[in-house]
Amino acid sequence: MKGGECKDAFIAWEDCVKEAENEKEDIVEKCSEVTRLLKVCLDANPDYYEPILRAEKTAEEQAMKEIREEEEQRKAAAAASAEKEGDKAASRSEVIAVEEEASSAIQ
């Protein structure tokens, strides 16, 4: 990264990240502009930075896949919980019906 046309943009980004970490600041918020400038530079020089751009794309795709999987797991857990609650409600209704029958039989 410290070669090619984006050397200065990368060093600025790296410095920003280090500063944010040292001062316990939000890196995304603090370094958004230098990150944008670095990305613009990388995109403008795809031949030189192609391996980095490819790795970034792969990482982004993997992150999106993981987000989708987590969302599916949350939905499945919510559905299972709702079904379990529905089973409890049905069981309570059955108990009430049996109690009512027993009460009627006693009277």
PDB file of C-alpha atoms in Angstrom:
ATOM      1  CA  MET A   1       0.000   0.000   0.000  1.00  0.00           C
ATOM      2  CA  LYS A   2       2.885   2.352   0.598  1.00  0.00           C
ATOM      3  CA  GLY A   3       3.739   2.314  -3.066  1.00  0.00           C
ATOM      4  CA  GLY A   4       1.971   3.557  -6.132  1.00  0.00           C
ATOM      5  CA  GLU A   5      -0.263   6.562  -6.564  1.00  0.00           C
ATOM      6  CA  CYS A   6      -2.165   6.039  -3.287  1.00  0.00           C
ATOM      7  CA  LYS A   7       0.838   6.073  -0.962  1.00  0.00           C
ATOM      8  CA  ASP A   8      -0.002   9.473   0.582  1.00  0.00           C
ATOM      9  CA  ALA A   9      -3.715   8.676   0.889  1.00  0.00           C
ATOM     10  CA  PHE A  10      -2.895   5.380   2.600  1.00  0.00           C
ATOM     11  CA  ILE A  11      -0.470   6.990   5.049  1.00  0.00           C
ATOM     12  CA  ALA A  12      -3.078   9.651   5.900  1.00  0.00           C
ATOM     13  CA  TRP A  13      -5.662   6.900   6.497  1.00  0.00           C
ATOM     14  CA  GLU A  14      -3.223   4.864   8.584  1.00  0.00           C
ATOM     15  CA  ASP A  15      -2.337   7.906  10.700  1.00  0.00           C
ATOM     16  CA  CYS A  16      -6.016   8.709  11.232  1.00  0.00           C
ATOM     17  CA  VAL A  17      -6.767   5.149  12.371  1.00  0.00           C
ATOM     18  CA  LYS A  18      -3.826   5.153  14.798  1.00  0.00           C
ATOM     19  CA  GLU A  19      -4.899   8.514  16.220  1.00  0.00           C
ATOM     20  CA  ALA A  20      -8.499   7.352  16.642  1.00  0.00           C
ATOM     21  CA  GLU A  21      -7.363   4.170  18.377  1.00  0.00           C
ATOM     22  CA  ASN A  22      -5.019   6.066  20.693  1.00  0.00           C
ATOM     23  CA  GLU A  23      -7.745   8.545  21.635  1.00  0.00           C
ATOM     24  CA  LYS A  24     -10.432   5.825  21.825  1.00  0.00           C
ATOM     25  CA  GLU A  25     -12.514   7.538  19.150  1.00  0.00           C
ATOM     26  CA  ASP A  26     -14.838   5.961  16.599  1.00  0.00           C
ATOM     27  CA  ILE A  27     -12.589   5.129  13.646  1.00  0.00           C
ATOM     28  CA  VAL A  28     -15.416   5.104  11.117  1.00  0.00           C
ATOM     29  CA  GLU A  29     -16.656   8.509  12.174  1.00  0.00           C
ATOM     30  CA  LYS A  30     -13.252  10.137  12.602  1.00  0.00           C
ATOM     31  CA  CYS A  31     -11.664   8.734   9.456  1.00  0.00           C
ATOM     32  CA  SER A  32     -14.569   8.718   7.024  1.00  0.00           C
ATOM     33  CA  GLU A  33     -13.138  11.427   4.783  1.00  0.00           C
ATOM     34  CA  VAL A  34      -9.605   9.976   4.545  1.00  0.00           C
ATOM     35  CA  THR A  35     -11.158   6.547   3.948  1.00  0.00           C
ATOM     36  CA  ARG A  36     -13.249   7.976   1.125  1.00  0.00           C
ATOM     37  CA  LEU A  37     -10.206   9.646  -0.417  1.00  0.00           C
ATOM     38  CA  LEU A  38      -8.214   6.416  -0.195  1.00  0.00           C
ATOM     39  CA  LYS A  39     -11.044   4.463  -1.830  1.00  0.00           C
ATOM     40  CA  VAL A  40     -11.300   7.040  -4.636  1.00  0.00           C
ATOM     41  CA  CYS A  41      -7.565   6.735  -5.241  1.00  0.00           C
ATOM     42  CA  LEU A  42      -7.638   2.925  -5.213  1.00  0.00           C
ATOM     43  CA  ASP A  43     -10.553   2.870  -7.648  1.00  0.00           C
ATOM     44  CA  ALA A  44      -8.722   5.328  -9.911  1.00  0.00           C
ATOM     45  CA  ASN A  45      -5.679   3.034 -10.028  1.00  0.00           C
ATOM     46  CA  PRO A  46      -7.150  -0.454 -10.438  1.00  0.00           C
ATOM     47  CA  ASP A  47      -4.208  -1.990 -12.292  1.00  0.00           C
ATOM     48  CA  TYR A  48      -1.735  -1.345  -9.479  1.00  0.00           C
ATOM     49  CA  TYR A  49      -4.137  -1.981  -6.590  1.00  0.00           C
ATOM     50  CA  GLU A  50      -6.162  -4.834  -8.141  1.00  0.00           C
ATOM     51  CA  PRO A  51      -5.129  -7.445  -5.519  1.00  0.00           C
ATOM     52  CA  ILE A  52      -6.210  -5.123  -2.716  1.00  0.00           C
ATOM     53  CA  LEU A  53      -9.476  -4.226  -4.441  1.00  0.00           C
ATOM     54  CA  ARG A  54     -10.188  -7.926  -5.021  1.00  0.00           C
ATOM     55  CA  ALA A  55      -9.493  -8.761  -1.357  1.00  0.00           C
ATOM     56  CA  GLU A  56     -11.714  -5.871  -0.257  1.00  0.00           C
ATOM     57  CA  LYS A  57     -14.538  -7.114  -2.487  1.00  0.00           C
ATOM     58  CA  THR A  58     -14.181 -10.657  -1.137  1.00  0.00           C
ATOM     59  CA  ALA A  59     -14.231  -9.401   2.459  1.00  0.00           C
ATOM     60  CA  GLU A  60     -17.307  -7.286   1.742  1.00  0.00           C
ATOM     61  CA  GLU A  61     -19.113 -10.237   0.152  1.00  0.00           C
ATOM     62  CA  GLN A  62     -18.247 -12.453   3.130  1.00  0.00           C
ATOM     63  CA  ALA A  63     -19.494  -9.814   5.581  1.00  0.00           C
ATOM     64  CA  MET A  64     -22.784  -9.511   3.686  1.00  0.00           C
ATOM     65  CA  LYS A  65     -23.168 -13.302   3.658  1.00  0.00           C
ATOM     66  CA  GLU A  66     -22.622 -13.416   7.428  1.00  0.00           C
ATOM     67  CA  ILE A  67     -25.140 -10.614   7.975  1.00  0.00           C
ATOM     68  CA  ARG A  68     -27.746 -12.490   5.909  1.00  0.00           C
ATOM     69  CA  GLU A  69     -27.070 -15.722   7.824  1.00  0.00           C
ATOM     70  CA  GLU A  70     -27.369 -13.963  11.185  1.00  0.00           C
ATOM     71  CA  GLU A  71     -30.652 -12.384  10.083  1.00  0.00           C
ATOM     72  CA  GLU A  72     -31.984 -15.783   9.014  1.00  0.00           C
ATOM     73  CA  GLN A  73     -30.961 -17.253  12.385  1.00  0.00           C
ATOM     74  CA  ARG A  74     -32.727 -14.411  14.231  1.00  0.00           C
ATOM     75  CA  LYS A  75     -35.881 -14.959  12.183  1.00  0.00           C
ATOM     76  CA  ALA A  76     -35.783 -18.712  12.808  1.00  0.00           C
ATOM     77  CA  ALA A  77     -35.274 -18.162  16.541  1.00  0.00           C
ATOM     78  CA  ALA A  78     -38.147 -15.667  16.639  1.00  0.00           C
ATOM     79  CA  ALA A  79     -40.407 -18.103  14.767  1.00  0.00           C
ATOM     80  CA  ALA A  80     -39.443 -20.940  17.121  1.00  0.00           C
ATOM     81  CA  SER A  81     -40.111 -18.720  20.119  1.00  0.00           C
ATOM     82  CA  ALA A  82     -43.485 -17.668  18.738  1.00  0.00           C
ATOM     83  CA  GLU A  83     -44.360 -21.298  18.035  1.00  0.00           C
ATOM     84  CA  LYS A  84     -43.319 -22.273  21.552  1.00  0.00           C
ATOM     85  CA  GLU A  85     -45.472 -19.471  22.979  1.00  0.00           C
ATOM     86  CA  GLY A  86     -48.324 -20.652  20.762  1.00  0.00           C
ATOM     87  CA  ASP A  87     -47.899 -24.188  22.111  1.00  0.00           C
ATOM     88  CA  LYS A  88     -48.004 -22.826  25.668  1.00  0.00           C
ATOM     89  CA  ALA A  89     -51.185 -20.885  24.881  1.00  0.00           C
ATOM     90  CA  ALA A  90     -52.758 -23.991  23.350  1.00  0.00           C
ATOM     91  CA  SER A  91     -51.780 -26.041  26.407  1.00  0.00           C
ATOM     92  CA  ARG A  92     -53.281 -23.406  28.706  1.00  0.00           C
ATOM     93  CA  SER A  93     -56.500 -23.480  26.677  1.00  0.00           C
ATOM     94  CA  GLU A  94     -56.621 -27.266  26.950  1.00  0.00           C
ATOM     95  CA  VAL A  95     -56.107 -27.093  30.726  1.00  0.00           C
ATOM     96  CA  ILE A  96     -58.867 -24.516  31.061  1.00  0.00           C
ATOM     97  CA  ALA A  97     -61.215 -26.660  28.949  1.00  0.00           C
ATOM     98  CA  VAL A  98     -60.490 -29.729  31.097  1.00  0.00           C
ATOM     99  CA  GLU A  99     -61.000 -27.705  34.275  1.00  0.00           C
ATOM    100  CA  GLU A 100     -64.314 -26.388  32.954  1.00  0.00           C
ATOM    101  CA  GLU A 101     -65.427 -29.918  32.076  1.00  0.00           C
ATOM    102  CA  ALA A 102     -64.460 -31.145  35.533  1.00  0.00           C
ATOM    103  CA  SER A 103     -66.274 -28.223  37.149  1.00  0.00           C
ATOM    104  CA  SER A 104     -69.409 -28.957  35.098  1.00  0.00           C
ATOM    105  CA  ALA A 105     -69.258 -32.625  35.982  1.00  0.00           C
ATOM    106  CA  ILE A 106     -68.993 -31.809  39.700  1.00  0.00           C
ATOM    107  CA  GLN A 107     -72.030 -29.514  39.624  1.00  0.00           C
TER     108      GLN A 107
END
